[in-house]
Amino acid sequence: MATTKRKGGTTRSERTNPRSLINRVSCRREVIVTTSVLTCELAKVVCALILMVRDGSLKKVFSQWTLVGSLTASGLPAAIYALQNSLLQISYKNLDSLTFSILNQTKIFFTAFFTYIMLRQKQSIQQIGALLLLIMAAVLLSIGEGSSKGSSSSDPEQILFYGIIPVLVASVLSGLASALCQWASQVKKHSSYLMTVEMSIVGSLCLLASTTKSPDGEAIRQHGYFYGWTPLTMIPVVANALGGILVGLVTSYAGGVRKGFVIVSALLVTALLQFMFEGKPPSMYCLVALPLVMSSISIYQKYPYRVKKKES
């Protein structure tokens, strides 16, 4: 589903995206969002290929490439993420901010669940507690960004079937996709850079297909691909591309659960950058979430799961 441009404000996903501050500073509102996303995906492919050339892995990676392996390692997660984003768009329109935020953050638990199922990666009791603290912090940060939004529906059935169920399914899919990426990189030894290339191509194809019906597609046909672009527009495009590659590396080497810690921590960094560049002080939600994130990271790292030794 393509992301449409909204006049007079930003979408919730734009506000809570850790890289959205750069977007707001560097991009004009006239820029068609789909064009910046597609260009970002192209930049990811170019950057990943350059990095593979630098480390000398390009020739080896592509000599071992197979269509089946590519579809399993990257095609399936990319399709799952596309479906997840569509479900989140549906859910957000039918839930209030508090309900949406709480249910959406259950993806951290589903990530831990699927990494256990697929990789047998167990969590200690202390680590489970740390995940709870992280979810609380993520909910606080999400509420702080979207607290003015109420539910657009008062019909209980519509809230259930078009709000609660879609966001819960999206959380399950997010955990599954994250675990699949970790499995492909750690078990199948699929290159993180190659996964970035493959997932960017699949994601771009899905986005291009959506432009046949979306408002953004109509805007591109009417005004042209680079409508509203300036040289500064490339700053968030390149920053988002490099950020996407780094997220892939974190998933490959640290795992999907730790990626959740990184993403929530990045929300706090965004609040700091907003204060520095826009003069917007951190909200009370952010100030409460800060010690929760710090505590959860400390606990998660300090108390890893240890196999109990059998007494002889």
Short mmCIF file of C-alpha atoms in Angstrom, two decimals:
data_model
loop_
_atom_site.label_atom_id
_atom_site.label_comp_id
_atom_site.label_asym_id
_atom_site.label_seq_id
_atom_site.Cartn_x
_atom_site.Cartn_y
_atom_site.Cartn_z
CA MET A 1 0.00 0.00 0.00
CA ALA A 2 1.48 3.33 -0.99
CA THR A 3 1.85 6.08 1.54
CA THR A 4 -0.08 9.16 0.53
CA LYS A 5 0.94 12.74 1.01
CA ARG A 6 -1.13 14.68 3.54
CA LYS A 7 -1.27 18.44 3.47
CA GLY A 8 -1.08 20.43 6.66
CA GLY A 9 0.59 17.80 8.79
CA THR A 10 2.44 14.54 9.01
CA THR A 11 1.20 11.01 9.38
CA ARG A 12 1.69 9.13 12.62
CA SER A 13 4.29 6.84 11.06
CA GLU A 14 6.26 9.89 9.94
CA ARG A 15 6.21 11.37 13.44
CA THR A 16 7.38 8.22 15.18
CA ASN A 17 10.02 7.25 12.60
CA PRO A 18 13.46 7.94 14.10
CA ARG A 19 14.65 9.32 10.75
CA SER A 20 11.58 11.53 10.17
CA LEU A 21 13.23 14.60 11.71
CA ILE A 22 15.73 14.74 8.83
CA ASN A 23 12.84 14.29 6.42
CA ARG A 24 10.95 17.26 7.84
CA VAL A 25 14.04 19.48 7.83
CA SER A 26 15.16 18.59 4.29
CA CYS A 27 11.98 17.74 2.35
CA ARG A 28 9.34 20.04 1.00
CA ARG A 29 5.72 19.03 1.59
CA GLU A 30 5.12 18.88 -2.16
CA VAL A 31 7.41 15.87 -2.54
CA ILE A 32 5.38 12.75 -3.38
CA VAL A 33 6.16 10.27 -0.61
CA THR A 34 6.22 7.22 -2.89
CA THR A 35 8.99 8.76 -5.01
CA SER A 36 11.19 9.33 -1.96
CA VAL A 37 10.56 5.75 -0.77
CA LEU A 38 11.37 4.27 -4.19
CA THR A 39 14.52 6.37 -4.48
CA CYS A 40 15.53 5.30 -0.99
CA GLU A 41 15.16 1.64 -1.99
CA LEU A 42 17.32 2.28 -5.06
CA ALA A 43 19.91 3.99 -2.85
CA LYS A 44 19.92 0.93 -0.57
CA VAL A 45 20.67 -1.31 -3.52
CA VAL A 46 23.50 0.94 -4.74
CA CYS A 47 25.03 1.33 -1.26
CA ALA A 48 24.82 -2.40 -0.53
CA LEU A 49 26.48 -3.25 -3.86
CA ILE A 50 29.26 -0.74 -3.18
CA LEU A 51 29.84 -2.26 0.27
CA MET A 52 30.00 -5.76 -1.23
CA VAL A 53 32.56 -4.54 -3.77
CA ARG A 54 34.63 -2.99 -0.98
CA ASP A 55 34.72 -6.16 1.13
CA GLY A 56 35.30 -8.35 -1.93
CA SER A 57 32.18 -10.49 -1.45
CA LEU A 58 30.20 -9.38 -4.51
CA LYS A 59 31.48 -12.02 -6.94
CA LYS A 60 31.19 -14.88 -4.45
CA VAL A 61 27.71 -13.88 -3.31
CA PHE A 62 26.25 -13.67 -6.79
CA SER A 63 28.00 -16.84 -7.98
CA GLN A 64 26.15 -18.73 -5.23
CA TRP A 65 22.82 -16.91 -5.76
CA THR A 66 19.72 -18.97 -6.55
CA LEU A 67 16.13 -17.87 -7.12
CA VAL A 68 14.73 -20.33 -4.56
CA GLY A 69 17.23 -19.23 -1.92
CA SER A 70 16.48 -15.58 -2.65
CA LEU A 71 12.71 -16.02 -2.39
CA THR A 72 13.06 -17.94 0.89
CA ALA A 73 15.56 -15.59 2.52
CA SER A 74 14.31 -12.23 1.27
CA GLY A 75 11.17 -12.54 -0.82
CA LEU A 76 9.05 -14.05 1.95
CA PRO A 77 10.06 -11.50 4.65
CA ALA A 78 9.60 -8.61 2.19
CA ALA A 79 6.08 -9.81 1.30
CA ILE A 80 5.27 -10.26 4.99
CA TYR A 81 6.46 -6.74 5.82
CA ALA A 82 4.35 -5.32 2.96
CA LEU A 83 1.25 -7.10 4.31
CA GLN A 84 2.09 -5.96 7.84
CA ASN A 85 2.26 -2.30 6.78
CA SER A 86 -1.11 -2.56 5.04
CA LEU A 87 -2.72 -4.06 8.15
CA LEU A 88 -1.25 -1.29 10.33
CA GLN A 89 -2.74 1.35 8.03
CA ILE A 90 -6.18 -0.27 8.36
CA SER A 91 -5.89 -0.68 12.12
CA TYR A 92 -4.71 2.84 12.86
CA LYS A 93 -7.82 4.31 11.24
CA ASN A 94 -10.10 2.35 13.58
CA LEU A 95 -8.31 2.49 16.95
CA ASP A 96 -7.46 5.19 19.45
CA SER A 97 -3.77 5.91 20.03
CA LEU A 98 -3.52 4.11 23.38
CA THR A 99 -5.02 0.84 22.14
CA PHE A 100 -3.06 0.93 18.90
CA SER A 101 0.24 1.66 20.66
CA ILE A 102 -0.14 -1.09 23.26
CA LEU A 103 -1.16 -3.76 20.75
CA ASN A 104 1.45 -2.71 18.18
CA GLN A 105 4.31 -3.10 20.68
CA THR A 106 3.44 -6.77 21.24
CA LYS A 107 5.59 -7.36 18.12
CA ILE A 108 8.62 -7.38 20.45
CA PHE A 109 7.24 -10.44 22.24
CA PHE A 110 6.31 -12.14 18.97
CA THR A 111 9.85 -11.56 17.73
CA ALA A 112 11.19 -13.30 20.85
CA PHE A 113 8.62 -16.10 20.39
CA PHE A 114 9.51 -16.79 16.75
CA THR A 115 13.26 -16.62 17.37
CA TYR A 116 12.72 -19.31 20.01
CA ILE A 117 10.62 -21.44 17.63
CA MET A 118 12.96 -21.09 14.65
CA LEU A 119 16.37 -20.62 16.30
CA ARG A 120 15.82 -22.06 19.80
CA GLN A 121 16.99 -18.73 21.19
CA LYS A 122 15.77 -18.80 24.78
CA GLN A 123 15.23 -15.83 27.11
CA SER A 124 15.93 -15.76 30.83
CA ILE A 125 13.27 -14.61 33.31
CA GLN A 126 15.18 -11.34 33.72
CA GLN A 127 15.28 -10.84 29.94
CA ILE A 128 11.53 -11.39 29.70
CA GLY A 129 11.14 -8.71 32.37
CA ALA A 130 13.42 -6.43 30.35
CA LEU A 131 11.21 -6.98 27.30
CA LEU A 132 8.18 -5.92 29.38
CA LEU A 133 9.99 -2.72 30.39
CA LEU A 134 10.88 -2.08 26.75
CA ILE A 135 7.28 -2.55 25.65
CA MET A 136 6.13 -0.11 28.36
CA ALA A 137 8.67 2.45 27.14
CA ALA A 138 7.65 1.97 23.51
CA VAL A 139 3.98 2.41 24.41
CA LEU A 140 4.75 5.63 26.31
CA LEU A 141 6.73 7.03 23.39
CA SER A 142 4.01 6.09 20.91
CA ILE A 143 1.28 7.62 23.06
CA GLY A 144 3.30 10.79 23.43
CA GLU A 145 3.46 11.14 19.64
CA GLY A 146 -0.19 10.37 18.92
CA SER A 147 -2.10 11.18 22.12
CA SER A 148 -4.47 13.60 20.38
CA LYS A 149 -5.97 10.90 18.15
CA GLY A 150 -9.17 9.16 19.13
CA SER A 151 -10.92 6.22 17.56
CA SER A 152 -12.66 7.04 14.28
CA SER A 153 -15.31 4.41 14.96
CA SER A 154 -17.75 3.67 17.78
CA ASP A 155 -18.93 0.35 16.34
CA PRO A 156 -17.54 -2.48 18.53
CA GLU A 157 -17.50 -4.96 15.63
CA GLN A 158 -15.63 -2.54 13.38
CA ILE A 159 -13.09 -1.82 16.14
CA LEU A 160 -12.57 -5.56 16.64
CA PHE A 161 -12.38 -6.71 13.00
CA TYR A 162 -10.79 -3.60 11.46
CA GLY A 163 -8.76 -2.40 14.43
CA ILE A 164 -7.71 -4.93 17.06
CA ILE A 165 -7.40 -8.04 14.87
CA PRO A 166 -5.37 -6.33 12.08
CA VAL A 167 -2.84 -4.80 14.50
CA LEU A 168 -2.40 -8.11 16.35
CA VAL A 169 -1.91 -9.98 13.05
CA ALA A 170 0.55 -7.27 11.99
CA SER A 171 2.50 -7.76 15.22
CA VAL A 172 2.66 -11.52 14.64
CA LEU A 173 3.83 -10.94 11.06
CA SER A 174 6.47 -8.45 12.22
CA GLY A 175 7.89 -10.98 14.66
CA LEU A 176 7.81 -13.73 12.03
CA ALA A 177 9.55 -11.61 9.38
CA SER A 178 12.24 -10.49 11.81
CA ALA A 179 12.89 -14.09 12.87
CA LEU A 180 13.01 -15.20 9.22
CA CYS A 181 15.63 -12.54 8.44
CA GLN A 182 17.68 -13.63 11.44
CA TRP A 183 17.34 -17.30 10.43
CA ALA A 184 18.42 -16.57 6.86
CA SER A 185 21.51 -14.65 7.93
CA GLN A 186 22.60 -16.76 10.91
CA VAL A 187 21.58 -20.28 9.82
CA LYS A 188 21.60 -20.10 6.03
CA LYS A 189 24.53 -17.62 6.08
CA HIS A 190 22.72 -15.36 3.61
CA SER A 191 24.64 -12.11 3.20
CA SER A 192 23.05 -9.15 4.98
CA TYR A 193 23.96 -6.88 2.08
CA LEU A 194 22.43 -9.30 -0.42
CA MET A 195 19.25 -9.47 1.67
CA THR A 196 19.10 -5.67 1.57
CA VAL A 197 19.36 -5.73 -2.23
CA GLU A 198 16.75 -8.46 -2.62
CA MET A 199 14.24 -7.01 -0.13
CA SER A 200 14.60 -3.53 -1.65
CA ILE A 201 13.85 -4.91 -5.12
CA VAL A 202 10.81 -6.88 -3.90
CA GLY A 203 9.55 -3.91 -1.88
CA SER A 204 9.99 -1.56 -4.83
CA LEU A 205 8.07 -3.90 -7.13
CA CYS A 206 5.19 -4.05 -4.62
CA LEU A 207 5.20 -0.26 -4.29
CA LEU A 208 5.29 0.24 -8.06
CA ALA A 209 2.33 -2.12 -8.42
CA SER A 210 0.36 -0.08 -5.87
CA THR A 211 0.87 3.16 -7.84
CA THR A 212 -1.60 1.94 -10.47
CA LYS A 213 -4.44 2.65 -8.01
CA SER A 214 -2.98 4.94 -5.31
CA PRO A 215 -3.25 8.76 -5.06
CA ASP A 216 0.56 8.94 -5.17
CA GLY A 217 0.56 7.09 -8.48
CA GLU A 218 -1.92 9.60 -9.90
CA ALA A 219 0.23 12.47 -8.61
CA ILE A 220 3.33 11.00 -10.27
CA ARG A 221 1.53 10.67 -13.59
CA GLN A 222 0.22 14.22 -13.31
CA HIS A 223 3.26 16.11 -11.97
CA GLY A 224 6.22 13.83 -12.72
CA TYR A 225 8.45 11.65 -10.55
CA PHE A 226 10.67 14.40 -9.14
CA TYR A 227 7.89 16.89 -8.40
CA GLY A 228 8.89 19.07 -5.43
CA TRP A 229 12.41 17.65 -5.18
CA THR A 230 15.43 19.79 -4.29
CA PRO A 231 19.09 18.81 -3.74
CA LEU A 232 18.33 18.69 0.01
CA THR A 233 15.75 15.95 -0.60
CA MET A 234 18.61 13.51 -1.15
CA ILE A 235 19.76 13.94 2.48
CA PRO A 236 16.90 11.92 4.05
CA VAL A 237 16.92 9.49 1.12
CA VAL A 238 20.58 8.58 1.66
CA ALA A 239 20.23 8.67 5.47
CA ASN A 240 17.25 6.29 5.36
CA ALA A 241 19.09 3.99 2.96
CA LEU A 242 22.15 3.76 5.21
CA GLY A 243 19.87 3.29 8.22
CA GLY A 244 18.11 0.40 6.50
CA ILE A 245 21.43 -1.30 5.79
CA LEU A 246 22.50 -0.86 9.41
CA VAL A 247 19.20 -2.35 10.65
CA GLY A 248 19.88 -5.37 8.45
CA LEU A 249 23.34 -5.76 9.98
CA VAL A 250 21.91 -5.49 13.50
CA THR A 251 19.36 -8.21 12.71
CA SER A 252 22.06 -10.44 11.21
CA TYR A 253 24.62 -10.16 13.98
CA ALA A 254 22.59 -9.23 17.08
CA GLY A 255 19.14 -10.66 16.32
CA GLY A 256 15.60 -9.38 15.96
CA VAL A 257 14.99 -8.92 19.70
CA ARG A 258 18.00 -6.65 20.12
CA LYS A 259 16.87 -4.78 17.02
CA GLY A 260 13.74 -3.90 18.99
CA PHE A 261 15.91 -2.33 21.68
CA VAL A 262 17.76 -0.32 19.03
CA ILE A 263 14.54 0.97 17.44
CA VAL A 264 13.00 2.09 20.74
CA SER A 265 16.29 3.72 21.76
CA ALA A 266 16.30 5.55 18.42
CA LEU A 267 12.95 7.14 19.34
CA LEU A 268 14.67 8.73 22.33
CA VAL A 269 17.47 9.98 20.09
CA THR A 270 14.81 11.53 17.85
CA ALA A 271 13.38 13.42 20.82
CA LEU A 272 16.86 14.75 21.62
CA LEU A 273 17.43 15.83 18.01
CA GLN A 274 14.04 17.54 17.94
CA PHE A 275 15.05 19.55 20.99
CA MET A 276 18.40 20.47 19.40
CA PHE A 277 17.13 21.41 15.93
CA GLU A 278 13.52 22.48 16.53
CA GLY A 279 13.60 23.65 20.14
CA LYS A 280 10.84 21.18 21.04
CA PRO A 281 11.40 19.94 24.61
CA PRO A 282 10.97 16.21 25.33
CA SER A 283 7.48 15.27 26.49
CA MET A 284 6.73 13.82 29.91
CA TYR A 285 6.18 10.47 28.19
CA CYS A 286 9.71 10.62 26.80
CA LEU A 287 11.23 11.52 30.17
CA VAL A 288 9.46 8.58 31.83
CA ALA A 289 10.41 6.21 28.99
CA LEU A 290 14.13 7.10 29.16
CA PRO A 291 14.94 5.26 32.44
CA LEU A 292 12.75 2.33 31.35
CA VAL A 293 14.75 1.89 28.14
CA MET A 294 18.08 2.25 29.94
CA SER A 295 17.02 -0.26 32.60
CA SER A 296 15.68 -2.76 30.08
CA ILE A 297 18.89 -2.67 28.01
CA SER A 298 21.04 -3.10 31.11
CA ILE A 299 18.98 -6.01 32.45
CA TYR A 300 18.76 -7.75 29.07
CA GLN A 301 22.54 -7.63 28.59
CA LYS A 302 23.42 -8.48 32.20
CA TYR A 303 21.23 -11.57 32.63
CA PRO A 304 21.42 -13.75 29.48
CA TYR A 305 19.88 -17.20 29.41
CA ARG A 306 22.25 -19.85 30.77
CA VAL A 307 21.84 -23.58 30.39
CA LYS A 308 21.57 -25.20 33.79
CA LYS A 309 24.29 -27.73 34.48
CA LYS A 310 23.07 -31.20 35.31
CA GLU A 311 24.11 -32.41 38.72
CA SER A 312 26.17 -35.60 38.52
#
